Amino acid sequence: MKKTNKIFKNIYCKRWYIILLFVMQAGRAFSQDISSIENSFETYNNNNYQEKIFLHTDKTVYATGEVIWFKAYVTNANSNTLSLLSKICYVEIISNNKPLLQAKIDIDSGKGDGSFLIPSSIRTGNYLIRAYTNWMKNFDSHFYFEQIITIINPDKGPVANNSDSAASYHIQFFPEGGNLVYNLNNTIAYKITDAFGKGLNAKGFILNEKNDTITKFETERFGMGTFSFHPDKENKYHAIVEINNKIFTKELPEIYNTGWIMHVKDEGNNLSVNIECNNEREHNVFLFVQTRQSIKLAKMQSLNNGNATFTINKSALDDGISQLTVFNEEKQPVCERLYFKKPTNILQIKFDSLQKQYKQRDKVDINISAYTPNGYAVNADVSVAVYLTDSLQPEQTINLVNYLWLTSELKGKIESPDYYFKNSGAEVDKAMDNLMLTQGWRRFKWEDVLKNEKPSFTFLPECEGHIITGKLIPKIAGLQNAGIPVFLSVPGKSFKFSNATSSANGAVKFNIEKFYGSREVIVQTNKADSNYNIFIDNPFSEQYNETVVASLNLKPALSNEILLRTIGAEAQNIYQPEKENNFALPVTYDTTNFYGIPLRQYYLDAYTRFPTMEEVMREYVKEVHLKKRDKNFYYEVFNEPYLNHFNDAPLVLMDGVPVFNVNKIIEMDPLKIQKIDITTTRFFQGNQQYDGIVSYATYDGDLNGYKLDPNSLVVEYDGLQLEREFYSPQYETEQQMQSRIPDYRNVLYWSPHVQTKTGQQNISFYTSDIPGKYTVLIQGISDSGIAGAATESFTVLPFQKNNPSVK
């Protein structure tokens, strides 16, 4: 009997050992799956650097003839710190997916500024201003910055926008985690808005197929809310919604027989994540949590009767939006939702010495303080706008902080994003959670992450200057268009030059240094009898979103505000038109040519002038050997290091345009040539090399007398926008105070680059002749990458005779 018990015990132990071994192996295998997901996620992030852009505009309502001032902040999409990748930003004003105004903005260390003068050809209406970099064109265009602005033209009526009817409503239901599953207790969020994304007051019922009421709901703030729902497998369900005394029927999302659901509950310092599954074949579940592409939690649990609960300490999460994803044992994402942790690391900006009231033409002094949440003074680069706020121009609610932390991370319109940052409490927390449930979206797709494929990008980052792309198309069918050298020039006193070799499909890419203003661009091959047509691509994005822009409805009660702005714009154009068009090159603009400082420069006016270029080259330019073969001239440049001449031809330029026939140089009038630069070493650019460089410059950099090859492509091309100076009059003397020139400015001050040194900076400006409330908006980023924004207001009192100064 004892022997039998011993045998039975051994068998029993072995059985449990086998079961335990099986569980351990399964756990080890699933653990490997966890690490593989983590590795895939890290690899994807390393290969997919992304940027964000925020535009600070001086205001949002404009009249034709006014200037739209803006500053661009380009940031790393993950860290929200300034991006050092892109050096050019593209800004557009668009209507119905058609660009009306476009500009390229110079970006230095993640910051740049620009402006648009609004022409009288633009009709009254609401428009989109958007911004992006060349690198951002590789990703979804929903990542572009977009903001609605209003333009008023008293001579042209409102433009009709391609949008939904203002009377239409959007009713949407969003199961928490993504799925509705029969016989499980589901949480459903809902969002009810008008055609333009504004939340509506509504109430409704969930009915089964017998029209029995299962549950009721009523919208909370911004037309959102949630309700719990336990669907019975034997039933089908729909919603009845009442909006403005109108009844609508809406089907619920598809309900699955088997599947996964999740529910997140805020428990103070922790988040409780409950996961349920009614598929008996599922035994383990994995929760993956990331905040701005940084992994915060990767954990596995076994299901107990189809349930598992994870506890997350909030301190383990970074500020901002975290993405919680549930994976099954097959490494498939089966549930997902977002959670928002209110950021605390915000740049604190304060105003000192700002008074509540001022007179007209009064001086305003503001001391700006910038410091960390811990109270340490910091250096920061901020932009400052002071603008009139009234019934036509409201205070701006989108700022750098709520855009970087919230709006840029979610798809679609966020109503009143500043509400979630300025307020606190249970109601705000509930509204934020509703937003996370109804507007969940991420910057990647899990199927792309888990492929483990190296991405291929169409658009390169503009790390140094312009990337100009185009295509070479043969004029003769069947002619090869790959491997053809192509040259691009921006002629001028300070010219730009680049070369490229066409790819298999004839595509060409030119990396060219920054240049400013509208310039002629010349593109050519090195053959006079070119068999190719050359085309230059549009550098602006041709991707557009489905952003709904409401048509503008100006009420008669706004006529005084509209008149005030149109008179102000007209007065500026009449009395001081030159003040709006003061442009300048950046002080840091490098005028050095691409080959650097040449070995020798010949300024021909310093020599006795010869009647022919052949004599000039033979008598003066000793570094270049002029030869002639079969009636054709050619150059050999002296190879300085080796004390002999190069065997191959040098690169010959005329105002930056390559010359492939030296005869054309010899035929020119030497009196039109100001100087000659000589480089006597082998020079490499792109995948091409040149045995020296001979560069000619005319007096005005306009190719004076030089005839371009007829096959050359000459196009007008916009470079970077020149810097426009913001004009603000001074009223320091009595004579200036009594000036009869009207001052109808509604933007009193604009500066895109106010630098706080050790946390302090002073600014000053003068009020105008327009009384009313003015808003001061300051926002920016510290040297350590902390963003902040702050607003204050003051009143300019109307003029009253013999009224004492109000201070």
PDB file of N, CA and C in Angstrom, residues 111-154:
ATOM      1  N   LYS A 111      13.602  77.843 -34.779  1.00  0.00           N
ATOM      2  CA  LYS A 111      12.772  79.046 -34.716  1.00  0.00           C
ATOM      3  C   LYS A 111      12.947  79.876 -35.981  1.00  0.00           C
ATOM      4  N   GLY A 112      11.855  80.513 -36.398  1.00  0.00           N
ATOM      5  CA  GLY A 112      11.902  81.401 -37.550  1.00  0.00           C
ATOM      6  C   GLY A 112      10.652  82.259 -37.568  1.00  0.00           C
ATOM      7  N   ASP A 113      10.664  83.329 -38.346  1.00  0.00           N
ATOM      8  CA  ASP A 113       9.500  84.209 -38.394  1.00  0.00           C
ATOM      9  C   ASP A 113       9.285  84.719 -39.804  1.00  0.00           C
ATOM     10  N   GLY A 114       8.052  85.150 -40.071  1.00  0.00           N
ATOM     11  CA  GLY A 114       7.709  85.646 -41.391  1.00  0.00           C
ATOM     12  C   GLY A 114       6.444  86.477 -41.354  1.00  0.00           C
ATOM     13  N   SER A 115       5.926  86.789 -42.538  1.00  0.00           N
ATOM     14  CA  SER A 115       4.751  87.648 -42.623  1.00  0.00           C
ATOM     15  C   SER A 115       4.095  87.499 -43.990  1.00  0.00           C
ATOM     16  N   PHE A 116       2.829  87.863 -44.065  1.00  0.00           N
ATOM     17  CA  PHE A 116       2.085  87.950 -45.318  1.00  0.00           C
ATOM     18  C   PHE A 116       1.371  89.299 -45.356  1.00  0.00           C
ATOM     19  N   LEU A 117       1.546  90.056 -46.432  1.00  0.00           N
ATOM     20  CA  LEU A 117       0.722  91.231 -46.671  1.00  0.00           C
ATOM     21  C   LEU A 117      -0.526  90.750 -47.406  1.00  0.00           C
ATOM     22  N   ILE A 118      -1.701  91.002 -46.838  1.00  0.00           N
ATOM     23  CA  ILE A 118      -2.937  90.465 -47.407  1.00  0.00           C
ATOM     24  C   ILE A 118      -3.366  91.328 -48.593  1.00  0.00           C
ATOM     25  N   PRO A 119      -3.396  90.762 -49.796  1.00  0.00           N
ATOM     26  CA  PRO A 119      -3.759  91.548 -50.977  1.00  0.00           C
ATOM     27  C   PRO A 119      -5.265  91.791 -51.063  1.00  0.00           C
ATOM     28  N   SER A 120      -5.638  92.792 -51.820  1.00  0.00           N
ATOM     29  CA  SER A 120      -7.055  93.135 -51.975  1.00  0.00           C
ATOM     30  C   SER A 120      -7.803  92.127 -52.833  1.00  0.00           C
ATOM     31  N   SER A 121      -7.090  91.182 -53.440  1.00  0.00           N
ATOM     32  CA  SER A 121      -7.747  90.171 -54.276  1.00  0.00           C
ATOM     33  C   SER A 121      -8.420  89.073 -53.455  1.00  0.00           C
ATOM     34  N   ILE A 122      -8.082  88.975 -52.173  1.00  0.00           N
ATOM     35  CA  ILE A 122      -8.652  87.927 -51.327  1.00  0.00           C
ATOM     36  C   ILE A 122     -10.019  88.374 -50.812  1.00  0.00           C
ATOM     37  N   ARG A 123     -10.990  87.487 -50.936  1.00  0.00           N
ATOM     38  CA  ARG A 123     -12.350  87.792 -50.523  1.00  0.00           C
ATOM     39  C   ARG A 123     -12.505  87.656 -49.007  1.00  0.00           C
ATOM     40  N   THR A 124     -13.562  88.251 -48.500  1.00  0.00           N
ATOM     41  CA  THR A 124     -13.910  88.074 -47.092  1.00  0.00           C
ATOM     42  C   THR A 124     -14.202  86.597 -46.818  1.00  0.00           C
ATOM     43  N   GLY A 125     -13.685  86.073 -45.710  1.00  0.00           N
ATOM     44  CA  GLY A 125     -13.963  84.674 -45.390  1.00  0.00           C
ATOM     45  C   GLY A 125     -13.029  84.126 -44.332  1.00  0.00           C
ATOM     46  N   ASN A 126     -13.286  82.883 -43.973  1.00  0.00           N
ATOM     47  CA  ASN A 126     -12.416  82.134 -43.078  1.00  0.00           C
ATOM     48  C   ASN A 126     -11.453  81.299 -43.900  1.00  0.00           C
ATOM     49  N   TYR A 127     -10.195  81.283 -43.486  1.00  0.00           N
ATOM     50  CA  TYR A 127      -9.149  80.585 -44.224  1.00  0.00           C
ATOM     51  C   TYR A 127      -8.303  79.764 -43.256  1.00  0.00           C
ATOM     52  N   LEU A 128      -7.545  78.846 -43.826  1.00  0.00           N
ATOM     53  CA  LEU A 128      -6.608  78.062 -43.027  1.00  0.00           C
ATOM     54  C   LEU A 128      -5.204  78.589 -43.244  1.00  0.00           C
ATOM     55  N   ILE A 129      -4.483  78.808 -42.153  1.00  0.00           N
ATOM     56  CA  ILE A 129      -3.041  79.019 -42.259  1.00  0.00           C
ATOM     57  C   ILE A 129      -2.399  77.723 -41.785  1.00  0.00           C
ATOM     58  N   ARG A 130      -1.499  77.181 -42.580  1.00  0.00           N
ATOM     59  CA  ARG A 130      -0.876  75.908 -42.213  1.00  0.00           C
ATOM     60  C   ARG A 130       0.631  75.993 -42.389  1.00  0.00           C
ATOM     61  N   ALA A 131       1.333  75.097 -41.698  1.00  0.00           N
ATOM     62  CA  ALA A 131       2.797  75.110 -41.730  1.00  0.00           C
ATOM     63  C   ALA A 131       3.320  73.691 -41.593  1.00  0.00           C
ATOM     64  N   TYR A 132       4.484  73.441 -42.215  1.00  0.00           N
ATOM     65  CA  TYR A 132       5.099  72.113 -42.194  1.00  0.00           C
ATOM     66  C   TYR A 132       6.530  72.248 -42.699  1.00  0.00           C
ATOM     67  N   THR A 133       7.321  71.210 -42.501  1.00  0.00           N
ATOM     68  CA  THR A 133       8.666  71.152 -43.065  1.00  0.00           C
ATOM     69  C   THR A 133       8.680  70.134 -44.203  1.00  0.00           C
ATOM     70  N   ASN A 134       9.739  70.120 -44.969  1.00  0.00           N
ATOM     71  CA  ASN A 134       9.865  69.151 -46.051  1.00  0.00           C
ATOM     72  C   ASN A 134       9.857  67.724 -45.494  1.00  0.00           C
ATOM     73  N   TRP A 135      10.493  67.535 -44.334  1.00  0.00           N
ATOM     74  CA  TRP A 135      10.547  66.219 -43.712  1.00  0.00           C
ATOM     75  C   TRP A 135       9.154  65.758 -43.289  1.00  0.00           C
ATOM     76  N   MET A 136       8.322  66.671 -42.833  1.00  0.00           N
ATOM     77  CA  MET A 136       6.975  66.318 -42.391  1.00  0.00           C
ATOM     78  C   MET A 136       6.105  65.826 -43.542  1.00  0.00           C
ATOM     79  N   LYS A 137       6.484  66.123 -44.776  1.00  0.00           N
ATOM     80  CA  LYS A 137       5.704  65.662 -45.936  1.00  0.00           C
ATOM     81  C   LYS A 137       5.767  64.146 -46.097  1.00  0.00           C
ATOM     82  N   ASN A 138       6.683  63.476 -45.395  1.00  0.00           N
ATOM     83  CA  ASN A 138       6.746  62.010 -45.431  1.00  0.00           C
ATOM     84  C   ASN A 138       5.650  61.349 -44.597  1.00  0.00           C
ATOM     85  N   PHE A 139       5.009  62.131 -43.727  1.00  0.00           N
ATOM     86  CA  PHE A 139       4.048  61.567 -42.792  1.00  0.00           C
ATOM     87  C   PHE A 139       2.655  62.125 -43.078  1.00  0.00           C
ATOM     88  N   ASP A 140       1.712  61.695 -42.306  1.00  0.00           N
ATOM     89  CA  ASP A 140       0.321  62.105 -42.479  1.00  0.00           C
ATOM     90  C   ASP A 140       0.203  63.621 -42.400  1.00  0.00           C
ATOM     91  N   SER A 141      -0.548  64.209 -43.345  1.00  0.00           N
ATOM     92  CA  SER A 141      -0.674  65.670 -43.365  1.00  0.00           C
ATOM     93  C   SER A 141      -1.464  66.205 -42.167  1.00  0.00           C
ATOM     94  N   HIS A 142      -2.111  65.320 -41.396  1.00  0.00           N
ATOM     95  CA  HIS A 142      -2.781  65.774 -40.181  1.00  0.00           C
ATOM     96  C   HIS A 142      -1.769  66.270 -39.141  1.00  0.00           C
ATOM     97  N   PHE A 143      -0.490  65.940 -39.344  1.00  0.00           N
ATOM     98  CA  PHE A 143       0.544  66.440 -38.442  1.00  0.00           C
ATOM     99  C   PHE A 143       0.896  67.895 -38.741  1.00  0.00           C
ATOM    100  N   TYR A 144       0.506  68.427 -39.892  1.00  0.00           N
ATOM    101  CA  TYR A 144       0.791  69.817 -40.210  1.00  0.00           C
ATOM    102  C   TYR A 144       0.063  70.727 -39.208  1.00  0.00           C
ATOM    103  N   PHE A 145       0.675  71.864 -38.946  1.00  0.00           N
ATOM    104  CA  PHE A 145      -0.030  72.862 -38.138  1.00  0.00           C
ATOM    105  C   PHE A 145      -1.129  73.490 -38.990  1.00  0.00           C
ATOM    106  N   GLU A 146      -2.320  73.628 -38.407  1.00  0.00           N
ATOM    107  CA  GLU A 146      -3.434  74.303 -39.069  1.00  0.00           C
ATOM    108  C   GLU A 146      -4.180  75.170 -38.067  1.00  0.00           C
ATOM    109  N   GLN A 147      -4.552  76.359 -38.514  1.00  0.00           N
ATOM    110  CA  GLN A 147      -5.360  77.244 -37.674  1.00  0.00           C
ATOM    111  C   GLN A 147      -6.244  78.088 -38.578  1.00  0.00           C
ATOM    112  N   ILE A 148      -7.470  78.328 -38.128  1.00  0.00           N
ATOM    113  CA  ILE A 148      -8.401  79.148 -38.903  1.00  0.00           C
ATOM    114  C   ILE A 148      -8.144  80.618 -38.599  1.00  0.00           C
ATOM    115  N   ILE A 149      -8.047  81.422 -39.663  1.00  0.00           N
ATOM    116  CA  ILE A 149      -7.959  82.872 -39.516  1.00  0.00           C
ATOM    117  C   ILE A 149      -9.083  83.496 -40.346  1.00  0.00           C
ATOM    118  N   THR A 150      -9.428  84.722 -40.014  1.00  0.00           N
ATOM    119  CA  THR A 150     -10.495  85.445 -40.712  1.00  0.00           C
ATOM    120  C   THR A 150      -9.898  86.635 -41.440  1.00  0.00           C
ATOM    121  N   ILE A 151     -10.294  86.812 -42.702  1.00  0.00           N
ATOM    122  CA  ILE A 151      -9.862  87.965 -43.498  1.00  0.00           C
ATOM    123  C   ILE A 151     -11.112  88.715 -43.957  1.00  0.00           C
ATOM    124  N   ILE A 152     -11.101  90.028 -43.785  1.00  0.00           N
ATOM    125  CA  ILE A 152     -12.247  90.858 -44.149  1.00  0.00           C
ATOM    126  C   ILE A 152     -11.833  91.808 -45.263  1.00  0.00           C
ATOM    127  N   ASN A 153     -12.564  91.732 -46.360  1.00  0.00           N
ATOM    128  CA  ASN A 153     -12.351  92.627 -47.494  1.00  0.00           C
ATOM    129  C   ASN A 153     -13.649  93.384 -47.727  1.00  0.00           C
ATOM    130  N   PRO A 154     -13.691  94.689 -47.417  1.00  0.00           N
ATOM    131  CA  PRO A 154     -14.949  95.444 -47.549  1.00  0.00           C
ATOM    132  C   PRO A 154     -15.457  95.528 -48.985  1.00  0.00           C
TER     133      PRO A 154
END
